[in-house]
PDB file of C-alpha atoms in Angstrom:
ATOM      1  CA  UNK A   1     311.638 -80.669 308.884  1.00  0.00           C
ATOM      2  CA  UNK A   2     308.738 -82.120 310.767  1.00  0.00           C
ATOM      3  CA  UNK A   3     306.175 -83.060 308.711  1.00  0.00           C
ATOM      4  CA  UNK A   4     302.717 -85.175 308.959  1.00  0.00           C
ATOM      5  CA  UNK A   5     301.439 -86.119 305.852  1.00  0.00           C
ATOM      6  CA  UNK A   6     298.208 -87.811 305.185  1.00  0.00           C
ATOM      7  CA  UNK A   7     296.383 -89.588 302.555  1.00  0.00           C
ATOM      8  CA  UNK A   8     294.386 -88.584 299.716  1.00  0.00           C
ATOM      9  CA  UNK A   9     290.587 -87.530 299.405  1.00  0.00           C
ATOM     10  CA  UNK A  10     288.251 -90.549 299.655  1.00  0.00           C
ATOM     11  CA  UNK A  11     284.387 -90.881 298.398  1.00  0.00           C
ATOM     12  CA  UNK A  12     283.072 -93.837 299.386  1.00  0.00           C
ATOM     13  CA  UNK A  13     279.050 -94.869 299.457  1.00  0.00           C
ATOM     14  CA  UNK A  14     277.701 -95.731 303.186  1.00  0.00           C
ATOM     15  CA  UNK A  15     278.590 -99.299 304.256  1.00  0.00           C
ATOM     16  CA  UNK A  16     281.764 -98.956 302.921  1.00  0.00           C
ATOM     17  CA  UNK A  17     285.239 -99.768 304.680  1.00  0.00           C
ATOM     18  CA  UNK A  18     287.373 -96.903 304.746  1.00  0.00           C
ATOM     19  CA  UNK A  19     291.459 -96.543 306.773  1.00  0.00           C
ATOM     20  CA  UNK A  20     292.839 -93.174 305.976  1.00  0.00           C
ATOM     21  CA  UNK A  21     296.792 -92.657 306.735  1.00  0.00           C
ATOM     22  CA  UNK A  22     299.019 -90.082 308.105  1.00  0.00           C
ATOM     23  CA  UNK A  23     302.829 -90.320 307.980  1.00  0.00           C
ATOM     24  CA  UNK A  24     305.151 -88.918 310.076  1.00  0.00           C
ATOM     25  CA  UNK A  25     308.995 -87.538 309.213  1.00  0.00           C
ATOM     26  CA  UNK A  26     311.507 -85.458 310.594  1.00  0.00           C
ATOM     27  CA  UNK A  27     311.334 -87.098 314.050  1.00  0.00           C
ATOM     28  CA  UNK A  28     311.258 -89.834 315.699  1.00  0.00           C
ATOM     29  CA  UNK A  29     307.986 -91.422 314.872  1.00  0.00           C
ATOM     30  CA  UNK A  30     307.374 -93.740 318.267  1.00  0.00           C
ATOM     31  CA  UNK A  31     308.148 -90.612 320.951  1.00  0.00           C
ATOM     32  CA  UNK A  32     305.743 -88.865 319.986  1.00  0.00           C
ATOM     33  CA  UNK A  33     301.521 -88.842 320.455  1.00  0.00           C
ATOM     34  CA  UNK A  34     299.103 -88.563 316.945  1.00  0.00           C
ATOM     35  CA  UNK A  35     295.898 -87.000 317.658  1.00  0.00           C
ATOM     36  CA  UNK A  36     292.810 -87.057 315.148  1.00  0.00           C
ATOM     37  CA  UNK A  37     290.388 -84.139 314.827  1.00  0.00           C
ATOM     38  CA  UNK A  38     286.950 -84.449 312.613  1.00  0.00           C
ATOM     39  CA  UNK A  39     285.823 -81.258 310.809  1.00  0.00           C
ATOM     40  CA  UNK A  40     282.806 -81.871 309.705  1.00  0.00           C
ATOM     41  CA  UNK A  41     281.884 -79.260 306.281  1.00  0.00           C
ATOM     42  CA  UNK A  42     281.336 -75.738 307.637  1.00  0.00           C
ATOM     43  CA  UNK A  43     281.609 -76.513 311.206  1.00  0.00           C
ATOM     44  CA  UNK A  44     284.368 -76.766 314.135  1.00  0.00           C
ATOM     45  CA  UNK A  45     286.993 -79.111 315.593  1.00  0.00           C
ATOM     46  CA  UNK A  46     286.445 -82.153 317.118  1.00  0.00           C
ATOM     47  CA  UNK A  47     288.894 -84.181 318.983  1.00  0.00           C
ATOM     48  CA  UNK A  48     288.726 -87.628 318.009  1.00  0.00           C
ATOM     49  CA  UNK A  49     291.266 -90.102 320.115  1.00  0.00           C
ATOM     50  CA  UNK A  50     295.016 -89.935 320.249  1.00  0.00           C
ATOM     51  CA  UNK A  51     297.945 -92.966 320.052  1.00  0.00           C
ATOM     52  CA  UNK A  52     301.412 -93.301 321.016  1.00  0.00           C
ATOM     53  CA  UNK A  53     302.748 -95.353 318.319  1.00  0.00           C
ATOM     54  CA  UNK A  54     305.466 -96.652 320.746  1.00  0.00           C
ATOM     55  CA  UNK A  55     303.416 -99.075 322.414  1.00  0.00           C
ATOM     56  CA  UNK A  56     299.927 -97.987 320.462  1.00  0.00           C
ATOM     57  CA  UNK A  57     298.669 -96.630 323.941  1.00  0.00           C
ATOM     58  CA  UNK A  58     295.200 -95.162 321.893  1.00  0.00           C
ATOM     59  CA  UNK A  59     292.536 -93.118 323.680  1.00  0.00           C
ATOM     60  CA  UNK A  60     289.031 -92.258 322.268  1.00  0.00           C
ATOM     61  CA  UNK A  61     286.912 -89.213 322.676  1.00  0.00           C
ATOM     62  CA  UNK A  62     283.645 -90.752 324.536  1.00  0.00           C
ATOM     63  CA  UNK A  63     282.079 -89.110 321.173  1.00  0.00           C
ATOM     64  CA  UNK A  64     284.044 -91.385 319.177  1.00  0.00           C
ATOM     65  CA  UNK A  65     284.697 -94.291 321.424  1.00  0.00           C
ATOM     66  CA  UNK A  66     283.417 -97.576 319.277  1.00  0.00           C
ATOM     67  CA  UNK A  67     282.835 -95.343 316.073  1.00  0.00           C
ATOM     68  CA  UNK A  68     286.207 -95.563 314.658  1.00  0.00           C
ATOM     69  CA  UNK A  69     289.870 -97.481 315.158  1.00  0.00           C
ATOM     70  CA  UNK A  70     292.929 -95.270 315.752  1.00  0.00           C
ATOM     71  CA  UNK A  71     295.916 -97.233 315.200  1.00  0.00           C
ATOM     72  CA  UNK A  72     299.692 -97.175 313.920  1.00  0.00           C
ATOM     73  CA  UNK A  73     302.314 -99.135 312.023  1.00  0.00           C
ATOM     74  CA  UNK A  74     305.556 -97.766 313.231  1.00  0.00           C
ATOM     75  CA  UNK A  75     307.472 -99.623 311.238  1.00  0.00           C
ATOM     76  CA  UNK A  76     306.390 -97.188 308.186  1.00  0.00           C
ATOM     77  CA  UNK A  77     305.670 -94.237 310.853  1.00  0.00           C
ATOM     78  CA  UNK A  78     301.998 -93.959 309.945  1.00  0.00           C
ATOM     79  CA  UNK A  79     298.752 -93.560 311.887  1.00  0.00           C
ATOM     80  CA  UNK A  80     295.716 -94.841 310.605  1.00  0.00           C
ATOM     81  CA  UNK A  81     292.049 -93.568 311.495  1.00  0.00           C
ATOM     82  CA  UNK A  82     289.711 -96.161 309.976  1.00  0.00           C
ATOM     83  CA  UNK A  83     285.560 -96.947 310.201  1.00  0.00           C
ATOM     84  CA  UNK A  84     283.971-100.446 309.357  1.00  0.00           C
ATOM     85  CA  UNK A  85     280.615 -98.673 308.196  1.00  0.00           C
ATOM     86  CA  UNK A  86     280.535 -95.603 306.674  1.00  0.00           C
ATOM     87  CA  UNK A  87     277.281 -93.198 307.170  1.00  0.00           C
ATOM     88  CA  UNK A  88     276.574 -90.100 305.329  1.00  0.00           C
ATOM     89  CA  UNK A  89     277.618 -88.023 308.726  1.00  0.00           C
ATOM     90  CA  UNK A  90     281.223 -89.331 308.020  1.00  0.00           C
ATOM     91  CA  UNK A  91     281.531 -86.868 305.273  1.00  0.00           C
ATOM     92  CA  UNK A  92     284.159 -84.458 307.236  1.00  0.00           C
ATOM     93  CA  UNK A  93     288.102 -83.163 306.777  1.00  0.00           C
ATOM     94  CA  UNK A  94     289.882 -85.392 309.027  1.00  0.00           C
ATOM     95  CA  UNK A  95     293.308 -83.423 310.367  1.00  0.00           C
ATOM     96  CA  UNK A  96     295.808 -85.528 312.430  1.00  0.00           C
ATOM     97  CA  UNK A  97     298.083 -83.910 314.775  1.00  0.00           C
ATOM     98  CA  UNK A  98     301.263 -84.472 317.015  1.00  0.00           C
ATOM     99  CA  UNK A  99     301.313 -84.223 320.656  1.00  0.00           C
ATOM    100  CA  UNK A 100     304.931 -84.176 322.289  1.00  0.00           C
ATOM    101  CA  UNK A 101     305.410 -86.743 325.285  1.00  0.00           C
ATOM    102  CA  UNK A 102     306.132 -84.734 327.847  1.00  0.00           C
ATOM    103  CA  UNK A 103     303.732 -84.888 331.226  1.00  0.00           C
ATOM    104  CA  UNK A 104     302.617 -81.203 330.662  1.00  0.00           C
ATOM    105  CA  UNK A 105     302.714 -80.762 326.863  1.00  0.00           C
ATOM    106  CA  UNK A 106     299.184 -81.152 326.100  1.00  0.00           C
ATOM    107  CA  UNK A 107     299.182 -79.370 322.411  1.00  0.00           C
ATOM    108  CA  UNK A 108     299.059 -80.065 318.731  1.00  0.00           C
ATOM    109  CA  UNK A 109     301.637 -79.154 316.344  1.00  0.00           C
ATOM    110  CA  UNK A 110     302.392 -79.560 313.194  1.00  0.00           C
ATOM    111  CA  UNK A 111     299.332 -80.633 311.841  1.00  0.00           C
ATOM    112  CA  UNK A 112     298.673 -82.805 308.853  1.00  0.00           C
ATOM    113  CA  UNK A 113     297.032 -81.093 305.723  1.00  0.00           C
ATOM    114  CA  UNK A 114     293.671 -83.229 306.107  1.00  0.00           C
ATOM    115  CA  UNK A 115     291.972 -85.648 304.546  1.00  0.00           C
ATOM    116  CA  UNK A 116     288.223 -85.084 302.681  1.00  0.00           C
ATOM    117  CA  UNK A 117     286.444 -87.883 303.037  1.00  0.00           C
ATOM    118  CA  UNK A 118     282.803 -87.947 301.323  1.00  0.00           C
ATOM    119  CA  UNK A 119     280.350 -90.599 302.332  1.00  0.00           C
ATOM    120  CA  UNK A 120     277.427 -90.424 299.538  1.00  0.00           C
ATOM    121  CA  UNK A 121     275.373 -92.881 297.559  1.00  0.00           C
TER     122      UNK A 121
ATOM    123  CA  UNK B   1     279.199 -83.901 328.445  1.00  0.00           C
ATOM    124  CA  UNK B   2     282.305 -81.047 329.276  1.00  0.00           C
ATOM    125  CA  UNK B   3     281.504 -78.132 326.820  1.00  0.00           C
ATOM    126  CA  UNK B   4     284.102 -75.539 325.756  1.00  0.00           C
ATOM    127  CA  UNK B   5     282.746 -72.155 325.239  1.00  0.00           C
ATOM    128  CA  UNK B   6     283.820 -69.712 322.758  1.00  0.00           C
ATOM    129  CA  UNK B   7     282.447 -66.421 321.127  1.00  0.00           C
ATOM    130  CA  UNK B   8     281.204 -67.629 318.024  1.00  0.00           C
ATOM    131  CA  UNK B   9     282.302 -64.396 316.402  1.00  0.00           C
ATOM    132  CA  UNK B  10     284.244 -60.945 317.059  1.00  0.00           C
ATOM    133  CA  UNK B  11     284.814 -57.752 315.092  1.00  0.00           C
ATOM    134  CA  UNK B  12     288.058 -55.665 315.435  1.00  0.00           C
ATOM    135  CA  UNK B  13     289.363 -52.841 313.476  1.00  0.00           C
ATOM    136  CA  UNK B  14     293.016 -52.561 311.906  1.00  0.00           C
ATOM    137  CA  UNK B  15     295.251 -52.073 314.651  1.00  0.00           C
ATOM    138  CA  UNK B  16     293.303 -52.624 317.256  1.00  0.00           C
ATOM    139  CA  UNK B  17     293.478 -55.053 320.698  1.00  0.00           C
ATOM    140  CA  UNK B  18     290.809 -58.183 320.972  1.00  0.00           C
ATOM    141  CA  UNK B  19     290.191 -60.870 323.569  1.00  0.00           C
ATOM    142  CA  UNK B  20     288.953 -63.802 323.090  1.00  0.00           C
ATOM    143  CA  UNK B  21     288.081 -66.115 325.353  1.00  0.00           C
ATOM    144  CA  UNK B  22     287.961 -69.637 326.255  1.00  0.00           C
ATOM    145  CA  UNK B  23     285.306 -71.267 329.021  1.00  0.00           C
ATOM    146  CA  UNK B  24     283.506 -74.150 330.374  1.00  0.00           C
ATOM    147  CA  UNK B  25     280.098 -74.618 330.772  1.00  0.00           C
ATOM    148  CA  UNK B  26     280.914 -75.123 334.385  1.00  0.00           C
ATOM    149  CA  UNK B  27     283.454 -74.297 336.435  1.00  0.00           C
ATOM    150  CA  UNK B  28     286.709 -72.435 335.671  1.00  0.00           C
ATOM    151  CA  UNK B  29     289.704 -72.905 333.351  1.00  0.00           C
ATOM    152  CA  UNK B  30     292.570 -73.055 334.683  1.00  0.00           C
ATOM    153  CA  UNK B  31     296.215 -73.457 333.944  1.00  0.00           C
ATOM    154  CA  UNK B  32     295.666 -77.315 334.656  1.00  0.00           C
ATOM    155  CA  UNK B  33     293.753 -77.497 331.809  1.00  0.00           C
ATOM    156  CA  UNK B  34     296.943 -76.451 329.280  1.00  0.00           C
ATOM    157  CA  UNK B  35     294.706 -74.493 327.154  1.00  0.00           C
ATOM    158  CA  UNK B  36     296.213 -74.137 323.637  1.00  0.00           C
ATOM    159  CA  UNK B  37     294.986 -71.904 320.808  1.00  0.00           C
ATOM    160  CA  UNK B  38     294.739 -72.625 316.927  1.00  0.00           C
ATOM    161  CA  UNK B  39     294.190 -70.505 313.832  1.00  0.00           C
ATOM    162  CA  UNK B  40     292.717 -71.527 311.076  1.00  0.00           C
ATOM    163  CA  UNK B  41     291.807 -69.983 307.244  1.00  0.00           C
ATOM    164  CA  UNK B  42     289.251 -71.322 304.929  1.00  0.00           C
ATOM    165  CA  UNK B  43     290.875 -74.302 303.300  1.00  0.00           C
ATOM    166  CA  UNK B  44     293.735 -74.102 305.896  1.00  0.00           C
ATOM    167  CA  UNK B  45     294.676 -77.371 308.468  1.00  0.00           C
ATOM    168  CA  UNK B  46     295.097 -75.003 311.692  1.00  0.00           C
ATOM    169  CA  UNK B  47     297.795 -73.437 313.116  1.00  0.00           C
ATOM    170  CA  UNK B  48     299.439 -73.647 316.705  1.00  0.00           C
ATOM    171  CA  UNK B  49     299.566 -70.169 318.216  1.00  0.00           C
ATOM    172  CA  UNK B  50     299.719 -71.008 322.239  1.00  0.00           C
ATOM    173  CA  UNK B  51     300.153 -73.651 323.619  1.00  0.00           C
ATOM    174  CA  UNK B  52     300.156 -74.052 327.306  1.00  0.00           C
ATOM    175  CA  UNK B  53     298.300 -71.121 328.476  1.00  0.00           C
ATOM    176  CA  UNK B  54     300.906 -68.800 327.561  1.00  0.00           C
ATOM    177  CA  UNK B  55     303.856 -70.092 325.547  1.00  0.00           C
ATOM    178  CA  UNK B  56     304.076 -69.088 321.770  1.00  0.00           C
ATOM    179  CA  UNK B  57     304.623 -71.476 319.063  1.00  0.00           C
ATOM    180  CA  UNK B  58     307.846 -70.980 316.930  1.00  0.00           C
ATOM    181  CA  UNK B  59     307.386 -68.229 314.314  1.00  0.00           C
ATOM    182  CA  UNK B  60     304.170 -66.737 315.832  1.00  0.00           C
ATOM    183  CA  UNK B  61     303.988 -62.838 316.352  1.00  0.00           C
ATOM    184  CA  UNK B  62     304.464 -61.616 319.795  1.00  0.00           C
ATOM    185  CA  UNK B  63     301.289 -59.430 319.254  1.00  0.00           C
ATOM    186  CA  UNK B  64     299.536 -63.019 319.982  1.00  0.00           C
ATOM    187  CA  UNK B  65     299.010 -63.836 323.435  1.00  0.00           C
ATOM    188  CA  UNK B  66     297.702 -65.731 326.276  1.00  0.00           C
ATOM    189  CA  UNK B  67     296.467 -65.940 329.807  1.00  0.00           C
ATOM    190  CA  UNK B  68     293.984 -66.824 332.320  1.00  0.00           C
ATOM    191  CA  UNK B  69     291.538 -63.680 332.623  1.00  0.00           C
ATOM    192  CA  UNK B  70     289.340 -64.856 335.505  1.00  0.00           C
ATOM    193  CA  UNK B  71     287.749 -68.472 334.923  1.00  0.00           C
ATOM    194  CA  UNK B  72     288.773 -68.188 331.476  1.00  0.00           C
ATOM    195  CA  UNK B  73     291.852 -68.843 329.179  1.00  0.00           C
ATOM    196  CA  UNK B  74     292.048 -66.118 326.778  1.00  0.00           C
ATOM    197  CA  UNK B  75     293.817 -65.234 323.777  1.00  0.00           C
ATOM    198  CA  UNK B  76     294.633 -61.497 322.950  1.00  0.00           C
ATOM    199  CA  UNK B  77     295.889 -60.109 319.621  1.00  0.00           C
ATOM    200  CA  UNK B  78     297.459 -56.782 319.575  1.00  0.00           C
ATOM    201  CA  UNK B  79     297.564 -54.550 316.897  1.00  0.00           C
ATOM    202  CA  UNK B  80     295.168 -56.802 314.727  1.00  0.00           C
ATOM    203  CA  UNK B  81     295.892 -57.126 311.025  1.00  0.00           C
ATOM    204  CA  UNK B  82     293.988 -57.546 308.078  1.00  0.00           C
ATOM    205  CA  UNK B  83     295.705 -61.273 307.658  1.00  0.00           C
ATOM    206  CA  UNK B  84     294.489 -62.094 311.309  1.00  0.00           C
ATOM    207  CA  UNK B  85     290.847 -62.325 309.652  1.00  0.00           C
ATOM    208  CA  UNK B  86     290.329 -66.608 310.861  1.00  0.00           C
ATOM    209  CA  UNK B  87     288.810 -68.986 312.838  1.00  0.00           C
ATOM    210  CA  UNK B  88     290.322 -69.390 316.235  1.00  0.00           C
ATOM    211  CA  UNK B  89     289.940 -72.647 318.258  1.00  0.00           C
ATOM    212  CA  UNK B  90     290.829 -73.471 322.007  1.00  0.00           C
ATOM    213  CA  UNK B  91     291.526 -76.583 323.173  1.00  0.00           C
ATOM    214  CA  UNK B  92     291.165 -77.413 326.268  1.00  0.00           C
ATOM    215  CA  UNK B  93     292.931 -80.921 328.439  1.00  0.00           C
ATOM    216  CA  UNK B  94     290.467 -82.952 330.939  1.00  0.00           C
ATOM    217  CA  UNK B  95     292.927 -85.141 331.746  1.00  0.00           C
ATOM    218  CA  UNK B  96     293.115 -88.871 330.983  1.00  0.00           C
ATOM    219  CA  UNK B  97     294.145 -88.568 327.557  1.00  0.00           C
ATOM    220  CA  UNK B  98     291.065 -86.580 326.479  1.00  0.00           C
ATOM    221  CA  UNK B  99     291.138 -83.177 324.607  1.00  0.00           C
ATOM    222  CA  UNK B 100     287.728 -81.187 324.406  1.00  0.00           C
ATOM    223  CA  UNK B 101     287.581 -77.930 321.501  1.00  0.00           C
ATOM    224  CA  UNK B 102     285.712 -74.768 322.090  1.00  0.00           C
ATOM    225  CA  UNK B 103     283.228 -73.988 318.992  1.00  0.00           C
ATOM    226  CA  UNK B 104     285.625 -71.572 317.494  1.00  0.00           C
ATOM    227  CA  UNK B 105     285.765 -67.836 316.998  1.00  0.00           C
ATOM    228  CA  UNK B 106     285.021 -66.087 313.450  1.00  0.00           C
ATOM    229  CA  UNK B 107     287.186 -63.072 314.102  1.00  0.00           C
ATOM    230  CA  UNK B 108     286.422 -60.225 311.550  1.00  0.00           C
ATOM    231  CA  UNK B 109     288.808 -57.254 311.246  1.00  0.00           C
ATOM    232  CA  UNK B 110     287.163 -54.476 309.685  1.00  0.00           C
TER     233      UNK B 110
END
């Protein structure tokens, strides 16, 4: 079975460090594209950046460009979504997803279970 | 900025047909955009319903469906059930490795 599963709920103060995981199974980890999507509380979806953990291709959402790191170990099949410096507008469900390889298959599926993360001082 | 237009919500009754669509804030979508459509409950990751304009995920109902209905990708659910009560997301491709989301759709079925 497929499966993306990510790390637990975080609350961290603003400042803070923060690298939140998700881990792939059932497939082979490099083929295949992770995409992160912010959900901030009571709102929509927000495509965040995307890597291909074969050769950690990553691209950012302009939105997003320089205001977090998307990156991957594949030795362990996990992605990683991290931030340097937490503010209180952090505070969101962060879902990764995985996007096939193929030119042409430009979806999401399966989808992580998400990760709350709570900025707050 | 692209922005992804959606209904922000829709009422249908128990067995009935809705539409919902999919735009952009200027010009038309098109198949070259590979819209995809996502469901998602309160407390739920989402769900992959269509993918590629058209093409159903594995395990969805075939009363879920989509097209292109004039400059817009849209997703139509047939025979609407009480468990069809979500949020429904498009998502559309701009190329380069960038993915843009529509607001979402709170669809009601009352």
């Amino acid at each position: 079975e497929v499966q993306l599963v990510q790390s637990g709920a975080e609350v961290k103060k603003p400042g803070e460090s923060l690298k939140i995981s998700c881990k792939g199974s059932g497939y082979s980890f490099t083929s295949y594209w992770i995409g992160w999507v912010r959900q901030m509380p009571g709102k929509g979806l927000e495509w965040m950046g995307i890597i291909y953990p074969g050769d950690s291709d990553t691209r950012y959402s302009p939105s997003f460009q320089g205001q977090v790191t998307i990156s991957a170990d594949k030795s362990i099949s996990t992605a990683y979504l991290q931030w340097s410096s937490l503010k209180a507008s952090d505070t969101a469900m962060y879902y990764c997803a995985r996007r096939p390889p193929q030119v042409g298959s430009y979806w999401f599926d399966p989808w992580g279970q998400g990760t709350l993360v709570t900025v707050s001082s | 900025q692209t922005v992804v237009t959606q209904e922000p919500s829709f009422s249908v009754s128990p067995g009935g047909t809705v539409t919902l669509t999919c735009g952009l804030s200027s010009g038309s979508v098109s198949t070259s955009y590979y819209p995809s459509w996502y469901q998602q409950t309160p407390g739920q990751a989402p769900r992959t319903l269509i993918y590629s304009t058209n093409t159903r995920s594995s395990g969805v109902p075939d009363r879920f469906s989509g097209s292109i209905l004039g400059n817009k990708a849209a997703l139509t659910i047939t025979g609407a059930q009480a468990d069809d009560e979500s949020d429904y997301y498009c998502v559309l491709y701009m190329g380069s490795g960038v993915w843009v989301f529509g607001g979402g759709t709170k669809l009601t079925v009352l």
